[in-house]
Amino acid sequence: MSTRNAALFHTVVNWHEMPVTQVRPGVRRRVYATDEVMICHHELDIGMTLNPHRHEDFDQLVHIAEGRANYYVDGVAHDMRAGSFLLVPRGSEHYVEPTEAPCVNIDFFVPPRADLLP
């Protein structure tokens, strides 16, 4: 385990105790990362500023934990509700548009995104 952060093991964390970052109007983010995976918890407001973008270096697994949203991938809307998962392939333009509040979107990144690490 010499290359892994041993302090992360056997440690309980809670979303509600993590710092919140206001990403843009209508989007709040909490991030948990290990050496191998990153999980981003997003609280999304209806009418939030949309952000079409793409990642060239990694796939993104999306989970809608609460509410409902249209998740767009390469211009195609996917109707997602609480409990839904969607795998977004690297290089695809994507963004989320919440349609039912409260909307919680949880993203999984492997490997962790360097631009979101503290």
mmCIF file of N, CA and C in Angstrom:
data_model
loop_
_atom_site.group_PDB
_atom_site.id
_atom_site.type_symbol
_atom_site.label_atom_id
_atom_site.label_comp_id
_atom_site.label_asym_id
_atom_site.label_seq_id
_atom_site.Cartn_x
_atom_site.Cartn_y
_atom_site.Cartn_z
ATOM 1 N N MET A 1 0.805 -1.192 0.000
ATOM 2 C CA MET A 1 0.000 0.000 0.000
ATOM 3 C C MET A 1 0.850 1.258 0.000
ATOM 4 N N SER A 2 2.072 1.177 -0.388
ATOM 5 C CA SER A 2 2.965 2.327 -0.289
ATOM 6 C C SER A 2 2.563 3.481 -1.206
ATOM 7 N N THR A 3 1.920 3.207 -2.343
ATOM 8 C CA THR A 3 1.535 4.283 -3.239
ATOM 9 C C THR A 3 0.117 4.787 -2.979
ATOM 10 N N ARG A 4 -0.612 4.172 -2.058
ATOM 11 C CA ARG A 4 -1.981 4.578 -1.751
ATOM 12 C C ARG A 4 -2.020 5.309 -0.421
ATOM 13 N N ASN A 5 -2.939 6.248 -0.290
ATOM 14 C CA ASN A 5 -3.075 7.046 0.921
ATOM 15 C C ASN A 5 -3.777 6.227 2.003
ATOM 16 N N ALA A 6 -3.018 5.655 2.905
ATOM 17 C CA ALA A 6 -3.562 4.786 3.950
ATOM 18 C C ALA A 6 -4.540 5.510 4.861
ATOM 19 N N ALA A 7 -4.423 6.826 4.995
ATOM 20 C CA ALA A 7 -5.314 7.595 5.869
ATOM 21 C C ALA A 7 -6.760 7.586 5.372
ATOM 22 N N LEU A 8 -6.982 7.254 4.107
ATOM 23 C CA LEU A 8 -8.340 7.235 3.561
ATOM 24 C C LEU A 8 -9.122 5.988 3.954
ATOM 25 N N PHE A 9 -8.406 4.935 4.295
ATOM 26 C CA PHE A 9 -9.073 3.681 4.633
ATOM 27 C C PHE A 9 -9.645 3.742 6.046
ATOM 28 N N HIS A 10 -10.788 3.080 6.244
ATOM 29 C CA HIS A 10 -11.447 2.993 7.551
ATOM 30 C C HIS A 10 -11.858 4.369 8.076
ATOM 31 N N THR A 11 -12.138 5.311 7.176
ATOM 32 C CA THR A 11 -12.547 6.660 7.552
ATOM 33 C C THR A 11 -13.928 6.928 6.970
ATOM 34 N N VAL A 12 -14.880 7.203 7.832
ATOM 35 C CA VAL A 12 -16.240 7.507 7.384
ATOM 36 C C VAL A 12 -16.329 8.989 7.025
ATOM 37 N N VAL A 13 -16.937 9.280 5.879
ATOM 38 C CA VAL A 13 -17.162 10.662 5.466
ATOM 39 C C VAL A 13 -18.648 10.842 5.182
ATOM 40 N N ASN A 14 -19.121 12.079 5.260
ATOM 41 C CA ASN A 14 -20.521 12.380 5.022
ATOM 42 C C ASN A 14 -20.611 13.612 4.132
ATOM 43 N N TRP A 15 -21.423 13.530 3.078
ATOM 44 C CA TRP A 15 -21.568 14.659 2.157
ATOM 45 C C TRP A 15 -21.880 15.947 2.891
ATOM 46 N N HIS A 16 -22.757 15.870 3.868
ATOM 47 C CA HIS A 16 -23.240 17.068 4.548
ATOM 48 C C HIS A 16 -22.180 17.729 5.435
ATOM 49 N N GLU A 17 -21.077 17.049 5.658
ATOM 50 C CA GLU A 17 -19.984 17.607 6.454
ATOM 51 C C GLU A 17 -18.824 18.094 5.584
ATOM 52 N N MET A 18 -18.952 17.932 4.276
ATOM 53 C CA MET A 18 -17.886 18.344 3.358
ATOM 54 C C MET A 18 -18.106 19.789 2.918
ATOM 55 N N PRO A 19 -17.032 20.497 2.610
ATOM 56 C CA PRO A 19 -17.188 21.870 2.126
ATOM 57 C C PRO A 19 -17.923 21.910 0.784
ATOM 58 N N VAL A 20 -18.715 22.951 0.608
ATOM 59 C CA VAL A 20 -19.492 23.151 -0.623
ATOM 60 C C VAL A 20 -18.850 24.272 -1.436
ATOM 61 N N THR A 21 -18.744 24.044 -2.742
ATOM 62 C CA THR A 21 -18.239 25.063 -3.651
ATOM 63 C C THR A 21 -19.379 25.484 -4.576
ATOM 64 N N GLN A 22 -19.600 26.790 -4.684
ATOM 65 C CA GLN A 22 -20.561 27.317 -5.660
ATOM 66 C C GLN A 22 -19.844 27.336 -6.998
ATOM 67 N N VAL A 23 -20.214 26.442 -7.904
ATOM 68 C CA VAL A 23 -19.522 26.286 -9.180
ATOM 69 C C VAL A 23 -19.920 27.392 -10.155
ATOM 70 N N ARG A 24 -21.206 27.639 -10.242
ATOM 71 C CA ARG A 24 -21.796 28.695 -11.080
ATOM 72 C C ARG A 24 -23.221 28.864 -10.569
ATOM 73 N N PRO A 25 -23.958 29.851 -11.064
ATOM 74 C CA PRO A 25 -25.325 30.030 -10.567
ATOM 75 C C PRO A 25 -26.152 28.747 -10.685
ATOM 76 N N GLY A 26 -26.707 28.307 -9.554
ATOM 77 C CA GLY A 26 -27.562 27.131 -9.530
ATOM 78 C C GLY A 26 -26.862 25.809 -9.357
ATOM 79 N N VAL A 27 -25.526 25.798 -9.159
ATOM 80 C CA VAL A 27 -24.759 24.545 -9.034
ATOM 81 C C VAL A 27 -23.836 24.611 -7.820
ATOM 82 N N ARG A 28 -24.033 23.666 -6.894
ATOM 83 C CA ARG A 28 -23.171 23.538 -5.720
ATOM 84 C C ARG A 28 -22.527 22.152 -5.736
ATOM 85 N N ARG A 29 -21.221 22.093 -5.436
ATOM 86 C CA ARG A 29 -20.468 20.840 -5.556
ATOM 87 C C ARG A 29 -19.740 20.499 -4.263
ATOM 88 N N ARG A 30 -19.745 19.206 -3.952
ATOM 89 C CA ARG A 30 -18.903 18.622 -2.914
ATOM 90 C C ARG A 30 -18.077 17.521 -3.596
ATOM 91 N N VAL A 31 -16.821 17.390 -3.205
ATOM 92 C CA VAL A 31 -15.943 16.417 -3.868
ATOM 93 C C VAL A 31 -15.299 15.508 -2.841
ATOM 94 N N TYR A 32 -15.318 14.207 -3.142
ATOM 95 C CA TYR A 32 -14.576 13.218 -2.367
ATOM 96 C C TYR A 32 -13.675 12.480 -3.344
ATOM 97 N N ALA A 33 -12.393 12.397 -3.027
ATOM 98 C CA ALA A 33 -11.455 11.728 -3.929
ATOM 99 C C ALA A 33 -10.506 10.834 -3.152
ATOM 100 N N THR A 34 -10.222 9.696 -3.756
ATOM 101 C CA THR A 34 -9.156 8.823 -3.275
ATOM 102 C C THR A 34 -8.053 8.897 -4.321
ATOM 103 N N ASP A 35 -7.081 8.025 -4.204
ATOM 104 C CA ASP A 35 -6.007 7.990 -5.192
ATOM 105 C C ASP A 35 -6.493 7.469 -6.544
ATOM 106 N N GLU A 36 -7.628 6.747 -6.548
ATOM 107 C CA GLU A 36 -8.061 6.066 -7.759
ATOM 108 C C GLU A 36 -9.411 6.496 -8.309
ATOM 109 N N VAL A 37 -10.245 7.137 -7.492
ATOM 110 C CA VAL A 37 -11.584 7.514 -7.940
ATOM 111 C C VAL A 37 -11.985 8.853 -7.339
ATOM 112 N N MET A 38 -12.830 9.595 -8.051
ATOM 113 C CA MET A 38 -13.370 10.853 -7.552
ATOM 114 C C MET A 38 -14.884 10.786 -7.681
ATOM 115 N N ILE A 39 -15.573 11.262 -6.643
ATOM 116 C CA ILE A 39 -17.027 11.326 -6.649
ATOM 117 C C ILE A 39 -17.415 12.773 -6.382
ATOM 118 N N CYS A 40 -18.224 13.338 -7.274
ATOM 119 C CA CYS A 40 -18.670 14.726 -7.152
ATOM 120 C C CYS A 40 -20.178 14.748 -6.940
ATOM 121 N N HIS A 41 -20.596 15.374 -5.872
ATOM 122 C CA HIS A 41 -22.004 15.501 -5.488
ATOM 123 C C HIS A 41 -22.449 16.905 -5.866
ATOM 124 N N HIS A 42 -23.426 17.007 -6.776
ATOM 125 C CA HIS A 42 -23.897 18.309 -7.252
ATOM 126 C C HIS A 42 -25.355 18.520 -6.871
ATOM 127 N N GLU A 43 -25.641 19.644 -6.243
ATOM 128 C CA GLU A 43 -27.014 20.074 -6.012
ATOM 129 C C GLU A 43 -27.334 21.069 -7.114
ATOM 130 N N LEU A 44 -28.402 20.786 -7.880
ATOM 131 C CA LEU A 44 -28.713 21.558 -9.078
ATOM 132 C C LEU A 44 -30.070 22.232 -8.944
ATOM 133 N N ASP A 45 -30.135 23.504 -9.305
ATOM 134 C CA ASP A 45 -31.387 24.251 -9.294
ATOM 135 C C ASP A 45 -31.988 24.283 -10.691
ATOM 136 N N ILE A 46 -33.309 24.197 -10.768
ATOM 137 C CA ILE A 46 -33.991 24.383 -12.044
ATOM 138 C C ILE A 46 -33.683 25.796 -12.518
ATOM 139 N N GLY A 47 -33.358 25.942 -13.789
ATOM 140 C CA GLY A 47 -33.000 27.239 -14.345
ATOM 141 C C GLY A 47 -31.532 27.594 -14.181
ATOM 142 N N MET A 48 -30.724 26.639 -13.688
ATOM 143 C CA MET A 48 -29.286 26.886 -13.501
ATOM 144 C C MET A 48 -28.621 27.230 -14.829
ATOM 145 N N THR A 49 -27.440 27.814 -14.752
ATOM 146 C CA THR A 49 -26.644 28.093 -15.944
ATOM 147 C C THR A 49 -26.137 26.766 -16.503
ATOM 148 N N LEU A 50 -26.457 26.473 -17.754
ATOM 149 C CA LEU A 50 -26.030 25.213 -18.379
ATOM 150 C C LEU A 50 -24.577 25.333 -18.818
ATOM 151 N N ASN A 51 -23.897 24.176 -18.914
ATOM 152 C CA ASN A 51 -22.466 24.183 -19.205
ATOM 153 C C ASN A 51 -22.075 23.030 -20.136
ATOM 154 N N PRO A 52 -22.424 23.109 -21.426
ATOM 155 C CA PRO A 52 -21.970 22.054 -22.341
ATOM 156 C C PRO A 52 -20.440 22.014 -22.374
ATOM 157 N N HIS A 53 -19.887 20.800 -22.243
ATOM 158 C CA HIS A 53 -18.433 20.635 -22.242
ATOM 159 C C HIS A 53 -18.103 19.189 -22.596
ATOM 160 N N ARG A 54 -16.821 18.909 -22.690
ATOM 161 C CA ARG A 54 -16.369 17.542 -22.980
ATOM 162 C C ARG A 54 -15.067 17.267 -22.242
ATOM 163 N N HIS A 55 -14.793 15.980 -22.010
ATOM 164 C CA HIS A 55 -13.545 15.526 -21.392
ATOM 165 C C HIS A 55 -12.887 14.568 -22.379
ATOM 166 N N GLU A 56 -11.660 14.845 -22.737
ATOM 167 C CA GLU A 56 -10.967 13.994 -23.701
ATOM 168 C C GLU A 56 -10.248 12.810 -23.046
ATOM 169 N N ASP A 57 -9.998 12.898 -21.723
ATOM 170 C CA ASP A 57 -9.128 11.925 -21.069
ATOM 171 C C ASP A 57 -9.825 10.867 -20.225
ATOM 172 N N PHE A 58 -11.146 10.962 -20.051
ATOM 173 C CA PHE A 58 -11.812 9.987 -19.189
ATOM 174 C C PHE A 58 -13.301 9.936 -19.471
ATOM 175 N N ASP A 59 -13.905 8.776 -19.176
ATOM 176 C CA ASP A 59 -15.342 8.606 -19.229
ATOM 177 C C ASP A 59 -15.926 9.184 -17.936
ATOM 178 N N GLN A 60 -17.230 9.406 -17.927
ATOM 179 C CA GLN A 60 -17.902 9.949 -16.741
ATOM 180 C C GLN A 60 -19.162 9.128 -16.506
ATOM 181 N N LEU A 61 -19.274 8.566 -15.303
ATOM 182 C CA LEU A 61 -20.477 7.838 -14.914
ATOM 183 C C LEU A 61 -21.355 8.800 -14.128
ATOM 184 N N VAL A 62 -22.576 9.019 -14.612
ATOM 185 C CA VAL A 62 -23.514 9.976 -14.023
ATOM 186 C C VAL A 62 -24.606 9.216 -13.285
ATOM 187 N N HIS A 63 -24.977 9.717 -12.116
ATOM 188 C CA HIS A 63 -26.072 9.138 -11.335
ATOM 189 C C HIS A 63 -26.977 10.274 -10.864
ATOM 190 N N ILE A 64 -28.274 10.155 -11.107
ATOM 191 C CA ILE A 64 -29.229 11.102 -10.543
ATOM 192 C C ILE A 64 -29.768 10.452 -9.264
ATOM 193 N N ALA A 65 -29.412 11.049 -8.127
ATOM 194 C CA ALA A 65 -29.786 10.493 -6.826
ATOM 195 C C ALA A 65 -31.128 11.021 -6.335
ATOM 196 N N GLU A 66 -31.464 12.251 -6.726
ATOM 197 C CA GLU A 66 -32.736 12.864 -6.354
ATOM 198 C C GLU A 66 -33.239 13.697 -7.517
ATOM 199 N N GLY A 67 -34.554 13.832 -7.619
ATOM 200 C CA GLY A 67 -35.149 14.688 -8.629
ATOM 201 C C GLY A 67 -35.162 14.053 -10.002
ATOM 202 N N ARG A 68 -35.151 14.916 -11.000
ATOM 203 C CA ARG A 68 -35.208 14.481 -12.396
ATOM 204 C C ARG A 68 -34.437 15.480 -13.241
ATOM 205 N N ALA A 69 -33.877 14.990 -14.365
ATOM 206 C CA ALA A 69 -33.092 15.861 -15.234
ATOM 207 C C ALA A 69 -33.066 15.305 -16.648
ATOM 208 N N ASN A 70 -32.846 16.199 -17.592
ATOM 209 C CA ASN A 70 -32.476 15.795 -18.940
ATOM 210 C C ASN A 70 -30.955 15.859 -18.975
ATOM 211 N N TYR A 71 -30.330 14.742 -19.341
ATOM 212 C CA TYR A 71 -28.876 14.715 -19.452
ATOM 213 C C TYR A 71 -28.552 14.577 -20.934
ATOM 214 N N TYR A 72 -27.919 15.590 -21.483
ATOM 215 C CA TYR A 72 -27.634 15.652 -22.909
ATOM 216 C C TYR A 72 -26.244 15.106 -23.207
ATOM 217 N N VAL A 73 -26.178 14.209 -24.182
ATOM 218 C CA VAL A 73 -24.903 13.678 -24.664
ATOM 219 C C VAL A 73 -24.921 13.795 -26.183
ATOM 220 N N ASP A 74 -23.985 14.570 -26.705
ATOM 221 C CA ASP A 74 -23.897 14.811 -28.149
ATOM 222 C C ASP A 74 -25.246 15.217 -28.729
ATOM 223 N N GLY A 75 -25.950 16.106 -28.021
ATOM 224 C CA GLY A 75 -27.204 16.662 -28.495
ATOM 225 C C GLY A 75 -28.444 15.823 -28.237
ATOM 226 N N VAL A 76 -28.283 14.621 -27.685
ATOM 227 C CA VAL A 76 -29.412 13.740 -27.413
ATOM 228 C C VAL A 76 -29.783 13.833 -25.930
ATOM 229 N N ALA A 77 -31.063 14.141 -25.656
ATOM 230 C CA ALA A 77 -31.536 14.258 -24.272
ATOM 231 C C ALA A 77 -31.891 12.877 -23.724
ATOM 232 N N HIS A 78 -31.407 12.594 -22.520
ATOM 233 C CA HIS A 78 -31.737 11.357 -21.813
ATOM 234 C C HIS A 78 -32.518 11.747 -20.565
ATOM 235 N N ASP A 79 -33.763 11.280 -20.472
ATOM 236 C CA ASP A 79 -34.607 11.574 -19.319
ATOM 237 C C ASP A 79 -34.144 10.702 -18.158
ATOM 238 N N MET A 80 -33.643 11.345 -17.095
ATOM 239 C CA MET A 80 -33.127 10.607 -15.945
ATOM 240 C C MET A 80 -33.903 11.002 -14.701
ATOM 241 N N ARG A 81 -34.201 10.010 -13.875
ATOM 242 C CA ARG A 81 -34.889 10.250 -12.611
ATOM 243 C C ARG A 81 -34.084 9.603 -11.496
ATOM 244 N N ALA A 82 -34.501 9.828 -10.261
ATOM 245 C CA ALA A 82 -33.774 9.270 -9.111
ATOM 246 C C ALA A 82 -33.524 7.776 -9.326
ATOM 247 N N GLY A 83 -32.266 7.394 -9.184
ATOM 248 C CA GLY A 83 -31.865 5.998 -9.363
ATOM 249 C C GLY A 83 -31.260 5.703 -10.722
ATOM 250 N N SER A 84 -31.308 6.655 -11.661
ATOM 251 C CA SER A 84 -30.791 6.432 -13.015
ATOM 252 C C SER A 84 -29.281 6.630 -13.086
ATOM 253 N N PHE A 85 -28.635 5.833 -13.943
ATOM 254 C CA PHE A 85 -27.217 5.952 -14.254
ATOM 255 C C PHE A 85 -27.058 6.126 -15.752
ATOM 256 N N LEU A 86 -26.000 6.823 -16.166
ATOM 257 C CA LEU A 86 -25.674 7.010 -17.576
ATOM 258 C C LEU A 86 -24.165 7.114 -17.703
ATOM 259 N N LEU A 87 -23.578 6.336 -18.611
ATOM 260 C CA LEU A 87 -22.149 6.408 -18.858
ATOM 261 C C LEU A 87 -21.898 7.312 -20.056
ATOM 262 N N VAL A 88 -21.136 8.389 -19.834
ATOM 263 C CA VAL A 88 -20.815 9.361 -20.878
ATOM 264 C C VAL A 88 -19.406 9.058 -21.390
ATOM 265 N N PRO A 89 -19.268 8.733 -22.676
ATOM 266 C CA PRO A 89 -17.937 8.407 -23.194
ATOM 267 C C PRO A 89 -17.051 9.641 -23.336
ATOM 268 N N ARG A 90 -15.775 9.435 -23.114
ATOM 269 C CA ARG A 90 -14.807 10.530 -23.289
ATOM 270 C C ARG A 90 -14.964 11.139 -24.678
ATOM 271 N N GLY A 91 -14.789 12.460 -24.733
ATOM 272 C CA GLY A 91 -14.874 13.163 -25.996
ATOM 273 C C GLY A 91 -16.273 13.609 -26.387
ATOM 274 N N SER A 92 -17.305 13.124 -25.706
ATOM 275 C CA SER A 92 -18.681 13.499 -26.035
ATOM 276 C C SER A 92 -19.073 14.794 -25.324
ATOM 277 N N GLU A 93 -19.716 15.707 -26.062
ATOM 278 C CA GLU A 93 -20.225 16.911 -25.419
ATOM 279 C C GLU A 93 -21.425 16.516 -24.550
ATOM 280 N N HIS A 94 -21.461 17.032 -23.324
ATOM 281 C CA HIS A 94 -22.535 16.666 -22.404
ATOM 282 C C HIS A 94 -22.836 17.789 -21.433
ATOM 283 N N TYR A 95 -24.053 17.743 -20.889
ATOM 284 C CA TYR A 95 -24.468 18.675 -19.833
ATOM 285 C C TYR A 95 -25.787 18.195 -19.250
ATOM 286 N N VAL A 96 -26.096 18.710 -18.078
ATOM 287 C CA VAL A 96 -27.316 18.326 -17.371
ATOM 288 C C VAL A 96 -28.237 19.530 -17.248
ATOM 289 N N GLU A 97 -29.545 19.272 -17.366
ATOM 290 C CA GLU A 97 -30.571 20.298 -17.182
ATOM 291 C C GLU A 97 -31.628 19.729 -16.232
ATOM 292 N N PRO A 98 -31.627 20.162 -14.962
ATOM 293 C CA PRO A 98 -32.612 19.633 -14.013
ATOM 294 C C PRO A 98 -34.030 20.043 -14.391
ATOM 295 N N THR A 99 -34.971 19.107 -14.231
ATOM 296 C CA THR A 99 -36.373 19.367 -14.550
ATOM 297 C C THR A 99 -37.286 19.187 -13.346
ATOM 298 N N GLU A 100 -36.771 18.587 -12.271
ATOM 299 C CA GLU A 100 -37.543 18.388 -11.043
ATOM 300 C C GLU A 100 -36.602 18.546 -9.854
ATOM 301 N N ALA A 101 -37.004 19.399 -8.926
ATOM 302 C CA ALA A 101 -36.152 19.687 -7.769
ATOM 303 C C ALA A 101 -36.698 18.997 -6.525
ATOM 304 N N PRO A 102 -35.866 18.739 -5.527
ATOM 305 C CA PRO A 102 -34.424 18.988 -5.580
ATOM 306 C C PRO A 102 -33.745 17.959 -6.481
ATOM 307 N N CYS A 103 -32.730 18.398 -7.205
ATOM 308 C CA CYS A 103 -32.013 17.512 -8.125
ATOM 309 C C CYS A 103 -30.584 17.345 -7.628
ATOM 310 N N VAL A 104 -30.194 16.099 -7.411
ATOM 311 C CA VAL A 104 -28.833 15.778 -6.997
ATOM 312 C C VAL A 104 -28.218 14.865 -8.051
ATOM 313 N N ASN A 105 -27.118 15.324 -8.619
ATOM 314 C CA ASN A 105 -26.369 14.610 -9.649
ATOM 315 C C ASN A 105 -25.023 14.207 -9.037
ATOM 316 N N ILE A 106 -24.723 12.915 -9.076
ATOM 317 C CA ILE A 106 -23.445 12.429 -8.560
ATOM 318 C C ILE A 106 -22.645 11.879 -9.734
ATOM 319 N N ASP A 107 -21.430 12.413 -9.913
ATOM 320 C CA ASP A 107 -20.545 11.991 -10.994
ATOM 321 C C ASP A 107 -19.371 11.198 -10.431
ATOM 322 N N PHE A 108 -19.000 10.152 -11.166
ATOM 323 C CA PHE A 108 -17.865 9.302 -10.798
ATOM 324 C C PHE A 108 -16.805 9.433 -11.878
ATOM 325 N N PHE A 109 -15.567 9.691 -11.455
ATOM 326 C CA PHE A 109 -14.456 9.841 -12.386
ATOM 327 C C PHE A 109 -13.320 8.906 -11.992
ATOM 328 N N VAL A 110 -12.841 8.128 -12.978
ATOM 329 C CA VAL A 110 -11.690 7.251 -12.790
ATOM 330 C C VAL A 110 -10.773 7.468 -13.985
ATOM 331 N N PRO A 111 -9.590 7.987 -13.784
ATOM 332 C CA PRO A 111 -8.981 8.430 -12.524
ATOM 333 C C PRO A 111 -9.584 9.764 -12.084
ATOM 334 N N PRO A 112 -9.253 10.209 -10.867
ATOM 335 C CA PRO A 112 -9.747 11.504 -10.401
ATOM 336 C C PRO A 112 -9.328 12.635 -11.343
ATOM 337 N N ARG A 113 -10.205 13.628 -11.460
ATOM 338 C CA ARG A 113 -9.909 14.802 -12.293
ATOM 339 C C ARG A 113 -8.950 15.723 -11.553
ATOM 340 N N ALA A 114 -7.809 15.957 -12.147
ATOM 341 C CA ALA A 114 -6.798 16.819 -11.524
ATOM 342 C C ALA A 114 -7.325 18.236 -11.319
ATOM 343 N N ASP A 115 -8.178 18.716 -12.221
ATOM 344 C CA ASP A 115 -8.672 20.092 -12.119
ATOM 345 C C ASP A 115 -9.638 20.303 -10.952
ATOM 346 N N LEU A 116 -10.153 19.220 -10.349
ATOM 347 C CA LEU A 116 -11.066 19.343 -9.218
ATOM 348 C C LEU A 116 -10.431 18.969 -7.885
ATOM 349 N N LEU A 117 -9.185 18.531 -7.914
ATOM 350 C CA LEU A 117 -8.512 18.181 -6.658
ATOM 351 C C LEU A 117 -8.138 19.457 -5.904
ATOM 352 N N PRO A 118 -8.193 19.392 -4.569
ATOM 353 C CA PRO A 118 -7.842 20.591 -3.777
ATOM 354 C C PRO A 118 -6.370 20.959 -3.911
#
